[in-house]
Amino acid sequence: MNDQQDAGAEPAEADEVSAGGSPAFGDSRGTAETAVRLRNLWVSYGKFDAVKGISLDIPKGEVFGFIGPNGAGKSSTFRVLATLQRKYRGTALVCGLDVLRQPGRVRDVMGFVPDFFGVYEDLTSLEYLHFFAAAYRVPTKQRKAVIDDVLTLTDMAHKAGSPVDSLSRGMKQRLAMARVLLHDPQVLLLDEPSSGLDPRARIEMRELLNALKEMGKTILISSHILSELGQLCTRIGIVELGQLVAEGSLNEIYRRLQVMRLIHIRVDNPCGELEQRVRGIPGVAALETQVDRWAISLHEDQTSLGDLHAGLVEAGARLTMFQPEAMDMETAFMKLTEGRTT
Amino acid sequence: MKIPRLFPELPLLWRELTELSARRRTYVVRSVGAMIILSLVLLLLEMSVAAELTRASAEQLQLALIGIGGRLFPQIVLLLFIAVDLIMPALTCGAITIEKERNTLGTLFVTRLNPWNIVLEKLGSRLIPMLTLLLLTFPILAFVYSLGGVSTEDLFSAVWLLLWECLLFASIGLLCSAWYSTTVAAFVAAYVLSGFVVFLTLLMGVPLPIPSHQWINRRVAMMPEESGFLQDLLDNLNVGPLATVVLETVPVMLVAAFFLFLTRMLLFRRAFVGHSSLMLRVFRRLDFFFQRLNDRTGGVMIVADRESFPEDDPVAWREREKKSLGRARYLFRVLLLIEFPVMYACVTFMFSGEAQSGIGILWLLYLIWGVTILMVAVKASTLISTERTRETLDALLSTAITNRELLNQKILGMRRLIMVMATPLFSIHLTLVLMYGNFASIISLAGMMEVGLLLLYFSAALFASWNLCHLVAWLCLLLGSRAKSQAKSVLLAVMVVGGWAVLSVTVLNTVDDERQVWRRRDSQNVDYLDVQLERTARRLFRIDGAVDAAQQFLSVASYERYRQFQTGSSYGQGNQLLLEILALALMCGWHWGMSRVARWFTLRRSAHLLDRAESENRSDGALYATRKWAGEAS
């Protein structure tokens, strides 16, 4: 059941959804600069609609974070883009290629890491990569060099001879990353790549993703670790109940939601009077006294961080620490979603 | 005032039955099962009525059907026993392993359910569906009862014995479910153990009258009561026939209780055993044995595994080089393990000189043939479902490999296994050739003709086996690919292939006709073409059609030689041999065609089976971005 003809089957809902933040869409074909384009995407399993009219554009070279509660439709969207979902309605393009009509070409330009890492117990890491290099049709003569490169990039060279089954979860995830880099894809679809990893493995994964970002890869990543996405993504999309409820850069989303920035400060001279003066600084919405610091909630659209700093000094605070929280995505997430799951 | 509960609360049984009722499959299986049983019963009824009317003279025609129920009833109950024996192990083998596979057994242990609760509620949850299936046949039994000739005692003893047959086989299935960690292993073990129990009681004469055995002895075969401790005791007690039936089932009750007790004992001890492949353990044992053997022989290496990487066929490479049933070293050991006993049996049969040796070798042929088909069916049905359950399929499907290539390579990877399993068949066919051939007269024209015929038989038999393995492989791949778990794919494949094999056997119900044909063939009154056409038409629906045609051809060829020896005539007289050759060629061609159709259909449905869009036709072939990744990366 395709499909393209049915793309406008649910126009009312589609319009409503795309109002979540995507620009107005006219042309359904991808442009040279667009890595991923979704138009009114619907994925249904029987009577249940997992994805309800998601539309978005992801330019090349962007790292797009896909956030949403479990069952929100993230993995279904990923499966469509990874050519693993035969039945859907709407349009899905990867690098201008239609996922349904040109799945072979899409597979050439896309690498997909699913949210689980099934292992071939019987292979070593090297055999595993050779297996997938052959499956990706990497020319035989180039295979060794390509595999050496991806092993180096993912810091897995020392584990080349180890059975896949014996690797730690973090290493398996890095091996999965090595696998999808074998055919040098332009677009990477990473479904929960940091899920279940320990802090060290998570940091290593983040470094690897940063390296790939610097290489100009377009990355579509879903994760539950919001702070991590905040550090990595250029744009994010928040999905709930199969609909895109917000989409844009972090700052755009904060502005739209009027989300407050949290700033931790420590002063040498804490007292009630100073606290009152700080509360009086324009833009300060709240001040919470914690064990060793104050946590200030700031309307950043009214007062910039620099102005706050100046205001604090002017109020007589002798600052020993001024630490704005990098992101407050949890707040944004909680504000945008209502915790409804299917 | 608290009112005491009349029935104990059975949360596990309630959950199981709720789950069962929520599945559409339950109703489909029940309807299909009931339809099959009812069809067979109607077939039996039709055959019995026809037989009675044929036997009766014209004046007795109206009375011929009186009391037919008495002759029909034991056959129908026997059919129900067979249904219970086939279905019950499959129903119960997953009862506990499913909890292990879902990691939910531990949560059951921390509830207030004690082990006996778990075992008995699991037993109940599997018994109820089986009993409801049997209940569906009761209207038929009532109808047969109304035909007359069935006593009330027969009716009650049938119900009693069927109930205990269910309990016995359910307890065997539960025991296997408690022991093994996967449903597939428990499934295989449940049938092996059930078969072993039947074999012990029916063939070895062990004094454990299982209910179906009692029914066959007393009601079907009308055998006299055997003397023995139990029979002597019953004679001394001088009880009625119904009480005798009940008392005769006491050993079965004890055995079923023993199996349930073992299940309860193993429930905790085997609850968290790690998943280890049964095949892997067998190979490890074999490895140990062969390594010790190799040490004694001085380290002779006949087949060494090559360390290699895949070229253009990664999926076939992995199946061939990395799977237990693909690696040359392991397969060579399997070959030795099967081939040595087969060779020994073949040589024994060949030199025994007894008239029964021909039948013995045919039994061996069908045994090995059955094992081969079973192994191919299990392996082929799990080719995709294994990838699915181990969550490796998505990664594989997101590569450039096409759906058709993937399925093709999976079957190609099985080729070694098929070759290894075909080798004992090769030995058996060779033995048959040597047994039937008269190579002393090879220098004569007739002798050369005979050798030619034997060579024809040999090639056709091997071709038929090869085709059959491929047919089963493609069919099972088709059946098993959509299954979400290995257990489901194996169950489905074994049910279909096993069902086909069982139906093939039931088609053989005209064995008597065949025998009559053989008896009358010298009288020249039989139109051999008609017989051959009828036989070939039946073979078209039989799983062993081509194998059977080859055996028939060999028999006719040897009969022709015997006739030549007796009458001094030469080959070519009459058209019987020619008809057999044509029938053999037709059957080989039919099975070859079926395997090609199965392959074509499976590949055509590949997108549906793998649930992934097929790659578009591309003039540039498989693409790989040929720019040097390393250069760009640096």
mmCIF file of C-alpha atoms in Angstrom, chain A:
data_model
loop_
_atom_site.group_PDB
_atom_site.id
_atom_site.type_symbol
_atom_site.label_atom_id
_atom_site.label_comp_id
_atom_site.label_asym_id
_atom_site.label_seq_id
_atom_site.Cartn_x
_atom_site.Cartn_y
_atom_site.Cartn_z
ATOM 1 C CA MET A 1 0.000 0.000 0.000
ATOM 2 C CA ASN A 2 1.738 3.119 -1.069
ATOM 3 C CA ASP A 3 1.469 5.794 -0.362
ATOM 4 C CA GLN A 4 2.633 8.566 -2.571
ATOM 5 C CA GLN A 5 -0.877 9.064 -3.896
ATOM 6 C CA ASP A 6 -2.251 8.837 -0.423
ATOM 7 C CA ALA A 7 0.109 11.441 0.837
ATOM 8 C CA GLY A 8 -2.621 13.902 1.408
ATOM 9 C CA ALA A 9 -5.019 11.407 2.894
ATOM 10 C CA GLU A 10 -5.135 13.174 6.219
ATOM 11 C CA PRO A 11 -4.667 16.823 5.289
ATOM 12 C CA ALA A 12 -6.244 18.314 8.358
ATOM 13 C CA GLU A 13 -4.057 16.458 10.781
ATOM 14 C CA ALA A 14 -1.034 16.936 8.580
ATOM 15 C CA ASP A 15 -1.368 20.681 8.532
ATOM 16 C CA GLU A 16 -1.878 20.765 12.220
ATOM 17 C CA VAL A 17 1.205 18.700 12.809
ATOM 18 C CA SER A 18 3.514 20.513 10.478
ATOM 19 C CA ALA A 19 2.664 23.681 12.288
ATOM 20 C CA GLY A 20 4.905 22.269 14.980
ATOM 21 C CA GLY A 21 7.805 24.121 13.503
ATOM 22 C CA SER A 22 8.635 22.960 10.002
ATOM 23 C CA PRO A 23 8.786 25.534 7.296
ATOM 24 C CA ALA A 24 6.058 25.597 4.681
ATOM 25 C CA PHE A 25 6.566 22.748 2.242
ATOM 26 C CA GLY A 26 5.901 23.100 -1.424
ATOM 27 C CA ASP A 27 8.285 20.941 -3.406
ATOM 28 C CA SER A 28 8.209 17.301 -2.362
ATOM 29 C CA ARG A 29 11.555 16.510 -4.025
ATOM 30 C CA GLY A 30 14.678 16.971 -1.987
ATOM 31 C CA THR A 31 17.092 19.642 -2.988
ATOM 32 C CA ALA A 32 20.825 19.165 -3.226
ATOM 33 C CA GLU A 33 21.169 20.628 0.250
ATOM 34 C CA THR A 34 18.495 18.481 1.846
ATOM 35 C CA ALA A 35 19.677 15.173 3.261
ATOM 36 C CA VAL A 36 16.370 13.970 4.630
ATOM 37 C CA ARG A 37 12.895 15.107 3.704
ATOM 38 C CA LEU A 38 9.695 13.769 5.204
ATOM 39 C CA ARG A 39 6.299 14.890 4.007
ATOM 40 C CA ASN A 40 3.144 13.965 5.842
ATOM 41 C CA LEU A 41 4.544 10.602 6.898
ATOM 42 C CA TRP A 42 2.036 8.104 8.247
ATOM 43 C CA VAL A 43 3.009 4.663 9.512
ATOM 44 C CA SER A 44 0.269 2.324 10.655
ATOM 45 C CA TYR A 45 0.336 -1.139 12.178
ATOM 46 C CA GLY A 46 -3.147 -2.472 11.650
ATOM 47 C CA LYS A 47 -5.512 0.105 13.077
ATOM 48 C CA PHE A 48 -2.831 1.722 15.172
ATOM 49 C CA ASP A 49 -1.118 4.813 13.756
ATOM 50 C CA ALA A 50 2.455 4.926 15.025
ATOM 51 C CA VAL A 51 3.416 8.006 13.012
ATOM 52 C CA LYS A 52 0.804 10.626 12.199
ATOM 53 C CA GLY A 53 1.846 13.008 9.480
ATOM 54 C CA ILE A 54 5.394 13.937 10.409
ATOM 55 C CA SER A 55 6.998 16.439 8.039
ATOM 56 C CA LEU A 56 10.509 17.777 8.324
ATOM 57 C CA ASP A 57 13.586 18.797 6.361
ATOM 58 C CA ILE A 58 17.113 18.077 7.472
ATOM 59 C CA PRO A 59 19.822 19.904 5.540
ATOM 60 C CA LYS A 60 23.071 18.161 4.713
ATOM 61 C CA GLY A 61 25.718 18.216 7.398
ATOM 62 C CA GLU A 62 23.220 18.740 10.195
ATOM 63 C CA VAL A 63 22.946 16.709 13.367
ATOM 64 C CA PHE A 64 19.261 16.331 14.061
ATOM 65 C CA GLY A 65 18.103 15.007 17.400
ATOM 66 C CA PHE A 66 14.868 13.086 17.555
ATOM 67 C CA ILE A 67 13.407 13.152 21.037
ATOM 68 C CA GLY A 68 10.292 11.562 22.362
ATOM 69 C CA PRO A 69 8.944 9.152 24.929
ATOM 70 C CA ASN A 70 8.852 5.435 24.266
ATOM 71 C CA GLY A 71 6.269 4.557 21.632
ATOM 72 C CA ALA A 72 6.240 8.081 20.212
ATOM 73 C CA GLY A 73 7.047 6.897 16.680
ATOM 74 C CA LYS A 74 10.793 7.593 16.528
ATOM 75 C CA SER A 75 11.856 4.070 15.608
ATOM 76 C CA SER A 76 9.061 3.761 13.028
ATOM 77 C CA THR A 77 10.303 6.945 11.362
ATOM 78 C CA PHE A 78 13.846 5.597 11.405
ATOM 79 C CA ARG A 79 12.684 2.321 9.877
ATOM 80 C CA VAL A 80 11.012 4.171 7.029
ATOM 81 C CA LEU A 81 14.209 6.084 6.281
ATOM 82 C CA ALA A 82 16.273 2.901 6.589
ATOM 83 C CA THR A 83 14.079 1.274 3.869
ATOM 84 C CA LEU A 84 12.866 -1.332 6.384
ATOM 85 C CA GLN A 85 9.229 -0.264 6.377
ATOM 86 C CA ARG A 86 7.374 -1.291 3.258
ATOM 87 C CA LYS A 87 4.015 0.150 4.130
ATOM 88 C CA TYR A 88 3.695 3.806 4.865
ATOM 89 C CA ARG A 89 1.975 6.848 3.463
ATOM 90 C CA GLY A 90 3.548 10.120 2.564
ATOM 91 C CA THR A 91 6.927 10.930 1.131
ATOM 92 C CA ALA A 92 10.332 10.009 2.499
ATOM 93 C CA LEU A 93 13.454 11.124 0.679
ATOM 94 C CA VAL A 94 17.067 10.533 1.600
ATOM 95 C CA CYS A 95 19.510 12.672 -0.395
ATOM 96 C CA GLY A 96 16.708 13.292 -2.881
ATOM 97 C CA LEU A 97 16.118 9.537 -3.367
ATOM 98 C CA ASP A 98 12.680 8.103 -2.788
ATOM 99 C CA VAL A 99 12.860 5.494 -0.041
ATOM 100 C CA LEU A 100 10.079 3.387 -1.517
ATOM 101 C CA ARG A 101 11.014 3.608 -5.197
ATOM 102 C CA GLN A 102 14.797 3.666 -4.953
ATOM 103 C CA PRO A 103 15.554 1.680 -1.800
ATOM 104 C CA GLY A 104 18.762 0.251 -3.256
ATOM 105 C CA ARG A 105 20.234 3.677 -3.882
ATOM 106 C CA VAL A 106 19.032 4.891 -0.514
ATOM 107 C CA ARG A 107 20.893 2.020 1.158
ATOM 108 C CA ASP A 108 24.052 3.167 -0.634
ATOM 109 C CA VAL A 109 23.910 6.633 0.878
ATOM 110 C CA MET A 110 22.546 5.724 4.305
ATOM 111 C CA GLY A 111 23.853 3.871 7.313
ATOM 112 C CA PHE A 112 21.483 2.614 9.990
ATOM 113 C CA VAL A 113 22.257 1.596 13.554
ATOM 114 C CA PRO A 114 19.120 0.103 15.126
ATOM 115 C CA ASP A 115 18.264 0.532 18.792
ATOM 116 C CA PHE A 116 19.563 -2.944 19.582
ATOM 117 C CA PHE A 117 22.792 -4.605 18.727
ATOM 118 C CA GLY A 118 22.321 -8.211 17.760
ATOM 119 C CA VAL A 119 25.576 -10.072 17.518
ATOM 120 C CA TYR A 120 26.828 -12.738 15.216
ATOM 121 C CA GLU A 121 28.307 -14.873 17.964
ATOM 122 C CA ASP A 122 30.354 -16.857 15.526
ATOM 123 C CA LEU A 123 32.349 -13.960 14.030
ATOM 124 C CA THR A 124 35.319 -11.900 15.149
ATOM 125 C CA SER A 125 35.181 -8.119 14.815
ATOM 126 C CA LEU A 126 37.281 -8.287 11.660
ATOM 127 C CA GLU A 127 35.115 -10.999 10.125
ATOM 128 C CA TYR A 128 32.036 -9.027 11.107
ATOM 129 C CA LEU A 129 33.293 -5.975 9.242
ATOM 130 C CA HIS A 130 34.387 -8.057 6.237
ATOM 131 C CA PHE A 131 30.931 -9.608 6.210
ATOM 132 C CA PHE A 132 29.233 -6.229 6.093
ATOM 133 C CA ALA A 133 31.796 -4.787 3.675
ATOM 134 C CA ALA A 134 30.819 -7.561 1.268
ATOM 135 C CA ALA A 135 27.136 -6.906 1.964
ATOM 136 C CA TYR A 136 27.659 -3.197 1.218
ATOM 137 C CA ARG A 137 29.494 -4.155 -1.992
ATOM 138 C CA VAL A 138 32.756 -2.499 -1.020
ATOM 139 C CA PRO A 139 35.191 -3.508 -3.802
ATOM 140 C CA THR A 140 37.347 -6.428 -2.655
ATOM 141 C CA LYS A 141 40.605 -4.585 -3.244
ATOM 142 C CA GLN A 142 39.561 -1.676 -1.066
ATOM 143 C CA ARG A 143 38.081 -3.691 1.770
ATOM 144 C CA LYS A 144 41.181 -4.104 3.881
ATOM 145 C CA ALA A 145 42.068 -0.414 3.737
ATOM 146 C CA VAL A 146 38.483 0.661 4.436
ATOM 147 C CA ILE A 147 38.150 -1.710 7.368
ATOM 148 C CA ASP A 148 41.481 -0.590 8.820
ATOM 149 C CA ASP A 149 40.306 3.007 8.571
ATOM 150 C CA VAL A 150 36.965 2.486 10.259
ATOM 151 C CA LEU A 151 38.603 0.401 12.983
ATOM 152 C CA THR A 152 41.046 3.228 13.628
ATOM 153 C CA LEU A 153 38.321 5.852 13.597
ATOM 154 C CA THR A 154 36.198 3.932 16.047
ATOM 155 C CA ASP A 155 39.231 2.985 18.153
ATOM 156 C CA MET A 156 38.538 -0.699 17.700
ATOM 157 C CA ALA A 157 41.765 -1.747 15.958
ATOM 158 C CA HIS A 158 43.025 -3.532 19.057
ATOM 159 C CA LYS A 159 39.868 -5.640 19.174
ATOM 160 C CA ALA A 160 39.905 -6.688 15.530
ATOM 161 C CA GLY A 161 40.575 -10.332 16.318
ATOM 162 C CA SER A 162 38.196 -10.606 19.274
ATOM 163 C CA PRO A 163 34.925 -12.474 18.941
ATOM 164 C CA VAL A 164 32.035 -10.031 18.720
ATOM 165 C CA ASP A 165 30.302 -11.865 21.533
ATOM 166 C CA SER A 166 33.151 -11.099 23.939
ATOM 167 C CA LEU A 167 33.033 -7.319 23.445
ATOM 168 C CA SER A 168 31.541 -4.969 25.992
ATOM 169 C CA ARG A 169 28.332 -3.178 25.114
ATOM 170 C CA GLY A 170 30.179 0.050 24.399
ATOM 171 C CA MET A 171 32.583 -1.711 22.089
ATOM 172 C CA LYS A 172 29.736 -3.467 20.317
ATOM 173 C CA GLN A 173 28.131 -0.105 19.731
ATOM 174 C CA ARG A 174 31.367 1.263 18.335
ATOM 175 C CA LEU A 175 31.636 -1.794 16.120
ATOM 176 C CA ALA A 176 28.118 -1.073 14.893
ATOM 177 C CA MET A 177 29.251 2.460 14.091
ATOM 178 C CA ALA A 178 32.233 1.016 12.221
ATOM 179 C CA ARG A 179 29.837 -1.187 10.290
ATOM 180 C CA VAL A 180 27.719 1.674 9.022
ATOM 181 C CA LEU A 181 30.767 3.696 8.032
ATOM 182 C CA LEU A 182 32.104 0.959 5.743
ATOM 183 C CA HIS A 183 30.328 2.266 2.645
ATOM 184 C CA ASP A 184 30.923 5.898 3.511
ATOM 185 C CA PRO A 185 27.263 6.915 3.797
ATOM 186 C CA GLN A 186 26.207 10.541 3.626
ATOM 187 C CA VAL A 187 23.402 10.079 6.126
ATOM 188 C CA LEU A 188 23.607 8.225 9.428
ATOM 189 C CA LEU A 189 20.471 7.057 11.207
ATOM 190 C CA LEU A 190 21.325 6.283 14.819
ATOM 191 C CA ASP A 191 18.500 4.929 16.936
ATOM 192 C CA GLU A 192 19.418 5.250 20.608
ATOM 193 C CA PRO A 193 23.182 4.781 20.116
ATOM 194 C CA SER A 194 23.983 5.537 23.749
ATOM 195 C CA SER A 195 21.265 3.422 25.237
ATOM 196 C CA GLY A 196 22.514 1.189 28.020
ATOM 197 C CA LEU A 197 26.105 2.402 27.833
ATOM 198 C CA ASP A 198 28.191 3.210 30.901
ATOM 199 C CA PRO A 199 29.413 6.812 31.322
ATOM 200 C CA ARG A 200 32.810 6.136 29.748
ATOM 201 C CA ALA A 201 31.327 4.390 26.725
ATOM 202 C CA ARG A 202 28.794 7.196 26.403
ATOM 203 C CA ILE A 203 31.516 9.833 26.367
ATOM 204 C CA GLU A 204 33.494 7.833 23.817
ATOM 205 C CA MET A 205 30.399 7.529 21.653
ATOM 206 C CA ARG A 206 29.817 11.270 21.892
ATOM 207 C CA GLU A 207 33.383 11.926 20.808
ATOM 208 C CA LEU A 208 32.953 9.615 17.865
ATOM 209 C CA LEU A 209 29.746 11.346 16.848
ATOM 210 C CA ASN A 210 31.467 14.719 17.112
ATOM 211 C CA ALA A 211 34.204 13.421 14.815
ATOM 212 C CA LEU A 212 31.586 12.284 12.308
ATOM 213 C CA LYS A 213 29.846 15.653 12.594
ATOM 214 C CA GLU A 214 33.114 17.354 11.758
ATOM 215 C CA MET A 215 33.455 15.077 8.745
ATOM 216 C CA GLY A 216 30.251 16.585 7.401
ATOM 217 C CA LYS A 217 27.990 13.584 7.840
ATOM 218 C CA THR A 218 24.301 14.235 8.237
ATOM 219 C CA ILE A 219 23.252 12.521 11.429
ATOM 220 C CA LEU A 220 19.730 11.757 12.539
ATOM 221 C CA ILE A 221 19.938 10.578 16.125
ATOM 222 C CA SER A 222 17.380 9.592 18.692
ATOM 223 C CA SER A 223 18.160 9.420 22.352
ATOM 224 C CA HIS A 224 16.633 9.625 25.768
ATOM 225 C CA ILE A 225 19.696 11.314 27.188
ATOM 226 C CA LEU A 226 18.591 14.842 26.560
ATOM 227 C CA SER A 227 21.654 16.666 27.822
ATOM 228 C CA GLU A 228 23.771 14.674 25.422
ATOM 229 C CA LEU A 229 21.634 15.623 22.467
ATOM 230 C CA GLY A 230 21.815 19.226 23.540
ATOM 231 C CA GLN A 231 25.589 19.173 23.272
ATOM 232 C CA LEU A 232 25.640 17.406 19.931
ATOM 233 C CA CYS A 233 22.633 18.443 17.887
ATOM 234 C CA THR A 234 22.249 21.493 15.731
ATOM 235 C CA ARG A 235 18.491 20.998 15.655
ATOM 236 C CA ILE A 236 16.045 18.828 17.478
ATOM 237 C CA GLY A 237 12.552 17.538 16.868
ATOM 238 C CA ILE A 238 10.286 16.497 19.699
ATOM 239 C CA VAL A 239 7.814 13.741 18.887
ATOM 240 C CA GLU A 240 4.849 12.572 20.879
ATOM 241 C CA LEU A 241 2.082 10.176 19.923
ATOM 242 C CA GLY A 242 3.416 10.028 16.376
ATOM 243 C CA GLN A 243 3.346 13.793 15.890
ATOM 244 C CA LEU A 244 6.137 16.326 15.721
ATOM 245 C CA VAL A 245 5.272 18.745 18.487
ATOM 246 C CA ALA A 246 8.291 20.996 18.088
ATOM 247 C CA GLU A 247 11.193 21.324 15.717
ATOM 248 C CA GLY A 248 14.072 23.789 15.422
ATOM 249 C CA SER A 249 17.355 24.786 16.988
ATOM 250 C CA LEU A 250 17.548 24.643 20.746
ATOM 251 C CA ASN A 251 17.447 28.407 21.062
ATOM 252 C CA GLU A 252 14.403 28.616 18.806
ATOM 253 C CA ILE A 253 12.611 26.070 20.932
ATOM 254 C CA TYR A 254 13.566 27.810 24.157
ATOM 255 C CA ARG A 255 12.385 31.114 22.793
ATOM 256 C CA ARG A 256 9.141 29.603 21.636
ATOM 257 C CA LEU A 257 8.526 28.036 24.985
ATOM 258 C CA GLN A 258 9.980 30.850 26.971
ATOM 259 C CA VAL A 259 12.009 28.274 28.747
ATOM 260 C CA MET A 260 14.147 29.643 31.476
ATOM 261 C CA ARG A 261 17.898 29.185 31.605
ATOM 262 C CA LEU A 262 19.235 27.843 34.890
ATOM 263 C CA ILE A 263 22.410 29.463 36.216
ATOM 264 C CA HIS A 264 24.343 28.195 39.213
ATOM 265 C CA ILE A 265 26.266 30.813 41.142
ATOM 266 C CA ARG A 266 28.351 30.716 44.289
ATOM 267 C CA VAL A 267 29.047 33.880 46.248
ATOM 268 C CA ASP A 268 31.469 34.673 49.031
ATOM 269 C CA ASN A 269 28.985 36.876 50.877
ATOM 270 C CA PRO A 270 25.608 35.131 50.882
ATOM 271 C CA CYS A 271 22.986 36.974 52.932
ATOM 272 C CA GLY A 272 19.311 37.708 52.855
ATOM 273 C CA GLU A 273 19.792 41.234 51.625
ATOM 274 C CA LEU A 274 21.914 40.153 48.686
ATOM 275 C CA GLU A 275 19.375 37.485 47.875
ATOM 276 C CA GLN A 276 16.642 40.127 47.704
ATOM 277 C CA ARG A 277 18.769 42.321 45.447
ATOM 278 C CA VAL A 278 19.440 39.415 43.103
ATOM 279 C CA ARG A 279 15.757 38.558 42.953
ATOM 280 C CA GLY A 280 15.178 42.122 41.849
ATOM 281 C CA ILE A 281 17.416 41.882 38.800
ATOM 282 C CA PRO A 282 15.218 42.073 35.653
ATOM 283 C CA GLY A 283 14.685 38.648 34.037
ATOM 284 C CA VAL A 284 15.322 36.665 37.185
ATOM 285 C CA ALA A 285 12.240 34.526 37.638
ATOM 286 C CA ALA A 286 13.291 32.582 40.674
ATOM 287 C CA LEU A 287 16.178 31.979 43.007
ATOM 288 C CA GLU A 288 16.609 28.743 44.859
ATOM 289 C CA THR A 289 19.056 28.418 47.700
ATOM 290 C CA GLN A 290 20.913 25.136 47.583
ATOM 291 C CA VAL A 291 23.542 23.678 49.913
ATOM 292 C CA ASP A 292 26.555 25.420 48.423
ATOM 293 C CA ARG A 293 25.083 27.593 45.664
ATOM 294 C CA TRP A 294 22.182 29.541 44.357
ATOM 295 C CA ALA A 295 20.249 28.385 41.347
ATOM 296 C CA ILE A 296 18.834 31.274 39.337
ATOM 297 C CA SER A 297 16.096 30.807 36.746
ATOM 298 C CA LEU A 298 16.524 33.444 34.073
ATOM 299 C CA HIS A 299 14.259 34.603 31.279
ATOM 300 C CA GLU A 300 17.033 34.763 28.719
ATOM 301 C CA ASP A 301 14.866 36.584 26.234
ATOM 302 C CA GLN A 302 14.690 39.495 28.684
ATOM 303 C CA THR A 303 18.171 39.464 30.136
ATOM 304 C CA SER A 304 21.289 37.991 28.588
ATOM 305 C CA LEU A 305 23.814 36.055 30.594
ATOM 306 C CA GLY A 306 26.281 38.948 30.369
ATOM 307 C CA ASP A 307 23.692 41.379 31.727
ATOM 308 C CA LEU A 308 22.905 39.014 34.584
ATOM 309 C CA HIS A 309 26.586 38.746 35.439
ATOM 310 C CA ALA A 310 26.905 42.515 35.435
ATOM 311 C CA GLY A 311 23.718 42.821 37.505
ATOM 312 C CA LEU A 312 25.043 40.400 40.105
ATOM 313 C CA VAL A 313 28.310 42.327 40.441
ATOM 314 C CA GLU A 314 26.354 45.545 40.659
ATOM 315 C CA ALA A 315 24.196 44.043 43.427
ATOM 316 C CA GLY A 316 27.371 43.449 45.428
ATOM 317 C CA ALA A 317 27.797 39.718 44.901
ATOM 318 C CA ARG A 318 31.395 38.497 45.129
ATOM 319 C CA LEU A 319 31.152 35.663 42.623
ATOM 320 C CA THR A 320 33.324 32.590 42.992
ATOM 321 C CA MET A 321 31.307 30.579 40.436
ATOM 322 C CA PHE A 322 29.040 31.551 37.553
ATOM 323 C CA GLN A 323 27.850 28.449 35.709
ATOM 324 C CA PRO A 324 24.964 28.611 33.242
ATOM 325 C CA GLU A 325 23.501 25.192 32.610
ATOM 326 C CA ALA A 326 24.335 24.179 29.064
ATOM 327 C CA MET A 327 20.780 23.175 28.259
ATOM 328 C CA ASP A 328 17.582 22.742 30.052
ATOM 329 C CA MET A 329 16.140 20.311 27.599
ATOM 330 C CA GLU A 330 14.407 18.353 30.289
ATOM 331 C CA THR A 331 12.271 21.398 30.982
ATOM 332 C CA ALA A 332 11.588 21.879 27.296
ATOM 333 C CA PHE A 333 10.760 18.220 26.902
ATOM 334 C CA MET A 334 8.441 18.145 29.859
ATOM 335 C CA LYS A 335 6.755 21.322 28.720
ATOM 336 C CA LEU A 336 6.226 20.111 25.174
ATOM 337 C CA THR A 337 5.135 16.609 25.942
ATOM 338 C CA GLU A 338 2.448 15.481 28.268
ATOM 339 C CA GLY A 339 3.877 12.079 28.986
ATOM 340 C CA ARG A 340 1.227 10.378 26.938
ATOM 341 C CA THR A 341 2.312 7.078 25.519
ATOM 342 C CA THR A 342 0.509 4.631 23.335
#
